[in-house]
Amino acid sequence: MIKPQRVSDLDITQDLEFHRRELRAEKIGWLLMLLVVVAALLGVFGSGPLSKGQVRAAGGALSAEYPRFARYLAPAELRLTFDPAAVQEGALHVWLSREFLDEVQVEAITPEPDAQQLEGDRLTYTFGARNTGEPVEVVFQLRMADIGRLPGRVGLTNTTAEELRFNTLIYP
Protein backbone atom coordinates (compact mmCIF):
# COMPACT_ATOMS: atom_id res chain seq x y z
CA MET A 1 0.00 0.00 0.00
CA ILE A 2 1.34 3.35 -1.00
CA LYS A 3 1.03 6.11 1.50
CA PRO A 4 -0.31 9.39 0.21
CA GLN A 5 2.38 12.00 0.22
CA ARG A 6 1.95 15.66 0.38
CA VAL A 7 3.12 17.29 -2.86
CA SER A 8 2.82 21.05 -2.68
CA ASP A 9 -0.79 21.66 -1.65
CA LEU A 10 -2.08 18.31 -2.98
CA ASP A 11 -2.60 14.98 -1.22
CA ILE A 12 -1.82 12.53 -3.97
CA THR A 13 -0.61 9.00 -4.13
CA GLN A 14 2.72 8.68 -5.84
CA ASP A 15 5.46 6.08 -6.07
CA LEU A 16 8.44 7.77 -7.63
CA GLU A 17 10.45 4.53 -7.91
CA PHE A 18 7.59 2.84 -9.81
CA HIS A 19 7.25 5.89 -12.03
CA ARG A 20 10.99 5.81 -12.87
CA ARG A 21 10.83 2.08 -13.74
CA GLU A 22 7.77 2.70 -15.89
CA LEU A 23 9.59 5.48 -17.81
CA ARG A 24 12.64 3.24 -18.26
CA ALA A 25 10.45 0.41 -19.63
CA GLU A 26 8.71 2.86 -21.97
CA LYS A 27 12.06 4.12 -23.30
CA ILE A 28 13.23 0.54 -23.90
CA GLY A 29 9.96 -0.18 -25.75
CA TRP A 30 10.41 2.87 -27.97
CA LEU A 31 14.02 1.89 -28.65
CA LEU A 32 12.97 -1.65 -29.63
CA MET A 33 10.28 -0.30 -31.98
CA LEU A 34 12.84 2.06 -33.53
CA LEU A 35 15.25 -0.86 -34.08
CA VAL A 36 12.50 -2.90 -35.79
CA VAL A 37 11.68 0.01 -38.12
CA VAL A 38 15.37 0.59 -38.95
CA ALA A 39 15.87 -3.15 -39.59
CA ALA A 40 12.81 -3.16 -41.88
CA LEU A 41 14.11 -0.15 -43.81
CA LEU A 42 17.49 -1.84 -44.25
CA GLY A 43 15.85 -4.95 -45.69
CA VAL A 44 15.89 -7.46 -42.87
CA PHE A 45 12.18 -8.19 -43.42
CA GLY A 46 11.94 -7.57 -47.17
CA SER A 47 13.76 -5.73 -49.90
CA GLY A 48 16.44 -3.23 -48.96
CA PRO A 49 20.19 -2.74 -48.97
CA LEU A 50 20.85 -5.68 -46.61
CA SER A 51 18.38 -8.12 -48.19
CA LYS A 52 20.82 -9.48 -50.77
CA GLY A 53 24.29 -10.76 -50.16
CA GLN A 54 27.13 -11.29 -52.56
CA VAL A 55 30.14 -13.58 -52.33
CA ARG A 56 33.00 -13.80 -54.78
CA ALA A 57 35.74 -16.37 -55.22
CA ALA A 58 39.26 -15.17 -54.55
CA GLY A 59 40.25 -15.55 -58.20
CA GLY A 60 37.05 -13.91 -59.39
CA ALA A 61 35.99 -16.92 -61.49
CA LEU A 62 32.63 -17.14 -59.72
CA SER A 63 30.39 -14.78 -57.79
CA ALA A 64 26.97 -15.40 -56.29
CA GLU A 65 24.21 -13.01 -55.38
CA TYR A 66 21.80 -14.61 -52.94
CA PRO A 67 18.96 -13.58 -50.64
CA ARG A 68 20.15 -13.03 -47.08
CA PHE A 69 16.57 -13.03 -45.83
CA ALA A 70 13.65 -14.83 -47.42
CA ARG A 71 10.19 -15.98 -46.53
CA TYR A 72 8.86 -19.51 -46.44
CA LEU A 73 7.34 -20.48 -49.82
CA ALA A 74 8.13 -17.05 -51.27
CA PRO A 75 10.09 -16.77 -54.52
CA ALA A 76 13.78 -15.98 -54.32
CA GLU A 77 16.64 -15.78 -56.75
CA LEU A 78 20.19 -17.11 -56.76
CA ARG A 79 22.24 -15.34 -59.40
CA LEU A 80 25.62 -16.82 -60.36
CA THR A 81 28.10 -14.91 -62.50
CA PHE A 82 31.11 -16.60 -64.06
CA ASP A 83 34.32 -15.23 -65.45
CA PRO A 84 34.76 -16.06 -69.17
CA ALA A 85 37.70 -18.30 -68.22
CA ALA A 86 35.26 -20.60 -66.40
CA VAL A 87 33.90 -21.76 -69.76
CA GLN A 88 36.05 -24.65 -70.88
CA GLU A 89 35.55 -26.76 -74.00
CA GLY A 90 32.20 -25.15 -74.69
CA ALA A 91 30.68 -26.02 -71.34
CA LEU A 92 30.23 -24.60 -67.89
CA HIS A 93 29.98 -27.07 -65.00
CA VAL A 94 28.43 -25.62 -61.86
CA TRP A 95 27.54 -27.48 -58.72
CA LEU A 96 25.21 -26.65 -55.85
CA SER A 97 25.24 -28.43 -52.51
CA ARG A 98 22.51 -30.98 -51.87
CA GLU A 99 22.10 -29.51 -48.39
CA PHE A 100 20.89 -26.29 -50.04
CA LEU A 101 18.84 -27.94 -52.79
CA ASP A 102 17.03 -30.18 -50.30
CA GLU A 103 15.55 -27.08 -48.64
CA VAL A 104 14.48 -25.16 -51.75
CA GLN A 105 12.35 -25.85 -54.79
CA VAL A 106 14.12 -24.94 -58.01
CA GLU A 107 11.33 -23.52 -60.16
CA ALA A 108 13.41 -22.44 -63.14
CA ILE A 109 17.00 -22.13 -64.26
CA THR A 110 17.94 -19.53 -66.85
CA PRO A 111 19.45 -20.65 -69.16
CA GLU A 112 18.28 -24.23 -68.89
CA PRO A 113 21.09 -26.68 -68.21
CA ASP A 114 22.04 -29.28 -70.81
CA ALA A 115 22.56 -31.90 -68.12
CA GLN A 116 22.32 -32.51 -64.39
CA GLN A 117 24.40 -35.04 -62.54
CA LEU A 118 24.34 -36.11 -58.92
CA GLU A 119 27.84 -36.31 -57.41
CA GLY A 120 27.82 -37.19 -53.72
CA ASP A 121 26.66 -34.15 -51.78
CA ARG A 122 26.48 -32.01 -54.93
CA LEU A 123 24.27 -31.65 -57.95
CA THR A 124 26.25 -30.57 -61.00
CA TYR A 125 24.58 -28.59 -63.77
CA THR A 126 26.20 -28.48 -67.20
CA PHE A 127 25.49 -25.52 -69.46
CA GLY A 128 26.56 -25.21 -73.05
CA ALA A 129 28.47 -21.93 -73.42
CA ARG A 130 30.80 -20.16 -75.76
CA ASN A 131 33.69 -18.16 -74.46
CA THR A 132 32.82 -14.73 -75.85
CA GLY A 133 35.01 -12.88 -73.40
CA GLU A 134 31.92 -11.66 -71.53
CA PRO A 135 30.86 -12.85 -68.07
CA VAL A 136 28.28 -15.64 -68.08
CA GLU A 137 25.26 -15.51 -65.80
CA VAL A 138 22.98 -18.30 -64.57
CA VAL A 139 19.86 -17.52 -62.55
CA PHE A 140 18.10 -20.02 -60.31
CA GLN A 141 14.48 -19.13 -59.50
CA LEU A 142 13.83 -20.66 -56.10
CA ARG A 143 11.02 -21.12 -53.64
CA MET A 144 12.11 -21.60 -50.05
CA ALA A 145 10.70 -24.85 -48.70
CA ASP A 146 11.84 -24.69 -45.08
CA ILE A 147 12.13 -22.26 -42.19
CA GLY A 148 15.35 -21.26 -40.44
CA ARG A 149 18.97 -20.84 -41.41
CA LEU A 150 19.84 -22.32 -44.79
CA PRO A 151 23.53 -22.74 -45.61
CA GLY A 152 24.46 -23.00 -49.27
CA ARG A 153 27.57 -23.85 -51.25
CA VAL A 154 28.28 -23.41 -54.94
CA GLY A 155 31.33 -23.96 -57.10
CA LEU A 156 32.80 -24.87 -60.45
CA THR A 157 33.86 -28.43 -61.18
CA ASN A 158 36.29 -27.82 -64.01
CA THR A 159 38.51 -25.30 -62.28
CA THR A 160 40.40 -25.08 -59.05
CA ALA A 161 38.26 -22.14 -57.94
CA GLU A 162 37.23 -22.33 -54.35
CA GLU A 163 33.67 -23.02 -53.37
CA LEU A 164 31.49 -20.16 -52.26
CA ARG A 165 29.48 -20.36 -49.07
CA PHE A 166 26.43 -18.32 -48.22
CA ASN A 167 23.60 -18.33 -45.70
CA THR A 168 19.96 -17.42 -46.00
CA LEU A 169 17.62 -16.87 -43.09
CA ILE A 170 14.10 -17.98 -43.96
CA TYR A 171 11.24 -16.44 -42.01
CA PRO A 172 7.91 -18.22 -41.46
Tab-separated table of C-alpha atoms in Angstrom:
chain	number	residue	atom	x	y	z
A	1	MET	CA	0.000	0.000	0.000
A	2	ILE	CA	1.344	3.355	-1.003
A	3	LYS	CA	1.032	6.106	1.499
A	4	PRO	CA	-0.311	9.386	0.207
A	5	GLN	CA	2.379	12.001	0.220
A	6	ARG	CA	1.953	15.660	0.380
A	7	VAL	CA	3.124	17.291	-2.860
A	8	SER	CA	2.820	21.048	-2.681
A	9	ASP	CA	-0.791	21.656	-1.655
A	10	LEU	CA	-2.077	18.308	-2.983
A	11	ASP	CA	-2.600	14.980	-1.224
A	12	ILE	CA	-1.819	12.529	-3.970
A	13	THR	CA	-0.605	8.996	-4.132
A	14	GLN	CA	2.724	8.678	-5.839
A	15	ASP	CA	5.458	6.083	-6.074
A	16	LEU	CA	8.445	7.769	-7.634
A	17	GLU	CA	10.452	4.529	-7.913
A	18	PHE	CA	7.592	2.835	-9.807
A	19	HIS	CA	7.245	5.894	-12.032
A	20	ARG	CA	10.992	5.810	-12.868
A	21	ARG	CA	10.827	2.083	-13.736
A	22	GLU	CA	7.766	2.703	-15.894
A	23	LEU	CA	9.591	5.484	-17.808
A	24	ARG	CA	12.641	3.237	-18.255
A	25	ALA	CA	10.449	0.409	-19.631
A	26	GLU	CA	8.707	2.862	-21.966
A	27	LYS	CA	12.057	4.124	-23.304
A	28	ILE	CA	13.231	0.543	-23.898
A	29	GLY	CA	9.960	-0.181	-25.750
A	30	TRP	CA	10.406	2.868	-27.968
A	31	LEU	CA	14.025	1.892	-28.652
A	32	LEU	CA	12.975	-1.648	-29.630
A	33	MET	CA	10.282	-0.300	-31.980
A	34	LEU	CA	12.844	2.056	-33.530
A	35	LEU	CA	15.252	-0.860	-34.079
A	36	VAL	CA	12.497	-2.903	-35.787
A	37	VAL	CA	11.678	0.007	-38.117
A	38	VAL	CA	15.367	0.589	-38.952
A	39	ALA	CA	15.869	-3.148	-39.593
A	40	ALA	CA	12.807	-3.162	-41.880
A	41	LEU	CA	14.105	-0.147	-43.805
A	42	LEU	CA	17.489	-1.838	-44.249
A	43	GLY	CA	15.855	-4.948	-45.693
A	44	VAL	CA	15.892	-7.456	-42.872
A	45	PHE	CA	12.177	-8.192	-43.419
A	46	GLY	CA	11.938	-7.573	-47.174
A	47	SER	CA	13.757	-5.727	-49.904
A	48	GLY	CA	16.441	-3.234	-48.961
A	49	PRO	CA	20.193	-2.741	-48.973
A	50	LEU	CA	20.852	-5.683	-46.612
A	51	SER	CA	18.381	-8.116	-48.195
A	52	LYS	CA	20.823	-9.476	-50.769
A	53	GLY	CA	24.288	-10.764	-50.161
A	54	GLN	CA	27.130	-11.295	-52.560
A	55	VAL	CA	30.140	-13.576	-52.332
A	56	ARG	CA	32.997	-13.797	-54.785
A	57	ALA	CA	35.738	-16.374	-55.225
A	58	ALA	CA	39.262	-15.165	-54.549
A	59	GLY	CA	40.249	-15.553	-58.198
A	60	GLY	CA	37.047	-13.907	-59.388
A	61	ALA	CA	35.992	-16.918	-61.487
A	62	LEU	CA	32.631	-17.140	-59.720
A	63	SER	CA	30.390	-14.784	-57.794
A	64	ALA	CA	26.974	-15.401	-56.288
A	65	GLU	CA	24.212	-13.005	-55.385
A	66	TYR	CA	21.798	-14.609	-52.942
A	67	PRO	CA	18.961	-13.580	-50.637
A	68	ARG	CA	20.146	-13.034	-47.076
A	69	PHE	CA	16.571	-13.031	-45.830
A	70	ALA	CA	13.651	-14.831	-47.422
A	71	ARG	CA	10.190	-15.983	-46.534
A	72	TYR	CA	8.862	-19.513	-46.439
A	73	LEU	CA	7.341	-20.482	-49.823
A	74	ALA	CA	8.132	-17.052	-51.273
A	75	PRO	CA	10.086	-16.768	-54.525
A	76	ALA	CA	13.781	-15.978	-54.317
A	77	GLU	CA	16.638	-15.775	-56.753
A	78	LEU	CA	20.188	-17.115	-56.756
A	79	ARG	CA	22.238	-15.337	-59.400
A	80	LEU	CA	25.623	-16.820	-60.362
A	81	THR	CA	28.101	-14.913	-62.501
A	82	PHE	CA	31.110	-16.597	-64.064
A	83	ASP	CA	34.322	-15.233	-65.448
A	84	PRO	CA	34.762	-16.058	-69.172
A	85	ALA	CA	37.697	-18.296	-68.215
A	86	ALA	CA	35.258	-20.600	-66.403
A	87	VAL	CA	33.896	-21.757	-69.762
A	88	GLN	CA	36.052	-24.654	-70.877
A	89	GLU	CA	35.552	-26.763	-74.000
A	90	GLY	CA	32.196	-25.145	-74.693
A	91	ALA	CA	30.685	-26.015	-71.337
A	92	LEU	CA	30.230	-24.596	-67.891
A	93	HIS	CA	29.980	-27.071	-65.003
A	94	VAL	CA	28.433	-25.621	-61.862
A	95	TRP	CA	27.544	-27.479	-58.719
A	96	LEU	CA	25.213	-26.651	-55.851
A	97	SER	CA	25.236	-28.427	-52.506
A	98	ARG	CA	22.506	-30.983	-51.870
A	99	GLU	CA	22.102	-29.506	-48.390
A	100	PHE	CA	20.893	-26.290	-50.042
A	101	LEU	CA	18.845	-27.939	-52.790
A	102	ASP	CA	17.034	-30.179	-50.299
A	103	GLU	CA	15.551	-27.081	-48.636
A	104	VAL	CA	14.483	-25.161	-51.751
A	105	GLN	CA	12.347	-25.848	-54.786
A	106	VAL	CA	14.125	-24.939	-58.007
A	107	GLU	CA	11.333	-23.521	-60.165
A	108	ALA	CA	13.414	-22.437	-63.140
A	109	ILE	CA	16.997	-22.126	-64.260
A	110	THR	CA	17.941	-19.529	-66.848
A	111	PRO	CA	19.451	-20.651	-69.164
A	112	GLU	CA	18.283	-24.232	-68.890
A	113	PRO	CA	21.094	-26.678	-68.209
A	114	ASP	CA	22.039	-29.277	-70.805
A	115	ALA	CA	22.558	-31.904	-68.123
A	116	GLN	CA	22.316	-32.507	-64.389
A	117	GLN	CA	24.400	-35.042	-62.541
A	118	LEU	CA	24.342	-36.113	-58.918
A	119	GLU	CA	27.838	-36.312	-57.407
A	120	GLY	CA	27.823	-37.194	-53.718
A	121	ASP	CA	26.662	-34.151	-51.780
A	122	ARG	CA	26.483	-32.010	-54.929
A	123	LEU	CA	24.271	-31.651	-57.947
A	124	THR	CA	26.249	-30.571	-61.003
A	125	TYR	CA	24.583	-28.593	-63.772
A	126	THR	CA	26.204	-28.477	-67.197
A	127	PHE	CA	25.491	-25.516	-69.455
A	128	GLY	CA	26.555	-25.206	-73.051
A	129	ALA	CA	28.467	-21.926	-73.423
A	130	ARG	CA	30.798	-20.157	-75.763
A	131	ASN	CA	33.695	-18.159	-74.465
A	132	THR	CA	32.821	-14.734	-75.852
A	133	GLY	CA	35.006	-12.883	-73.397
A	134	GLU	CA	31.915	-11.660	-71.530
A	135	PRO	CA	30.858	-12.855	-68.070
A	136	VAL	CA	28.281	-15.644	-68.081
A	137	GLU	CA	25.258	-15.511	-65.799
A	138	VAL	CA	22.985	-18.300	-64.572
A	139	VAL	CA	19.857	-17.515	-62.553
A	140	PHE	CA	18.101	-20.017	-60.311
A	141	GLN	CA	14.476	-19.130	-59.498
A	142	LEU	CA	13.829	-20.662	-56.099
A	143	ARG	CA	11.018	-21.118	-53.637
A	144	MET	CA	12.109	-21.603	-50.050
A	145	ALA	CA	10.699	-24.849	-48.695
A	146	ASP	CA	11.838	-24.693	-45.078
A	147	ILE	CA	12.126	-22.258	-42.194
A	148	GLY	CA	15.349	-21.258	-40.438
A	149	ARG	CA	18.970	-20.842	-41.413
A	150	LEU	CA	19.838	-22.318	-44.793
A	151	PRO	CA	23.534	-22.743	-45.608
A	152	GLY	CA	24.457	-22.998	-49.275
A	153	ARG	CA	27.572	-23.845	-51.250
A	154	VAL	CA	28.277	-23.408	-54.938
A	155	GLY	CA	31.325	-23.959	-57.096
A	156	LEU	CA	32.801	-24.872	-60.448
A	157	THR	CA	33.861	-28.431	-61.179
A	158	ASN	CA	36.288	-27.823	-64.013
A	159	THR	CA	38.511	-25.299	-62.276
A	160	THR	CA	40.399	-25.078	-59.049
A	161	ALA	CA	38.258	-22.140	-57.940
A	162	GLU	CA	37.226	-22.327	-54.350
A	163	GLU	CA	33.674	-23.017	-53.373
A	164	LEU	CA	31.486	-20.155	-52.259
A	165	ARG	CA	29.481	-20.358	-49.070
A	166	PHE	CA	26.425	-18.317	-48.221
A	167	ASN	CA	23.604	-18.330	-45.696
A	168	THR	CA	19.962	-17.419	-45.997
A	169	LEU	CA	17.618	-16.865	-43.091
A	170	ILE	CA	14.098	-17.981	-43.959
A	171	TYR	CA	11.238	-16.443	-42.012
A	172	PRO	CA	7.915	-18.219	-41.455
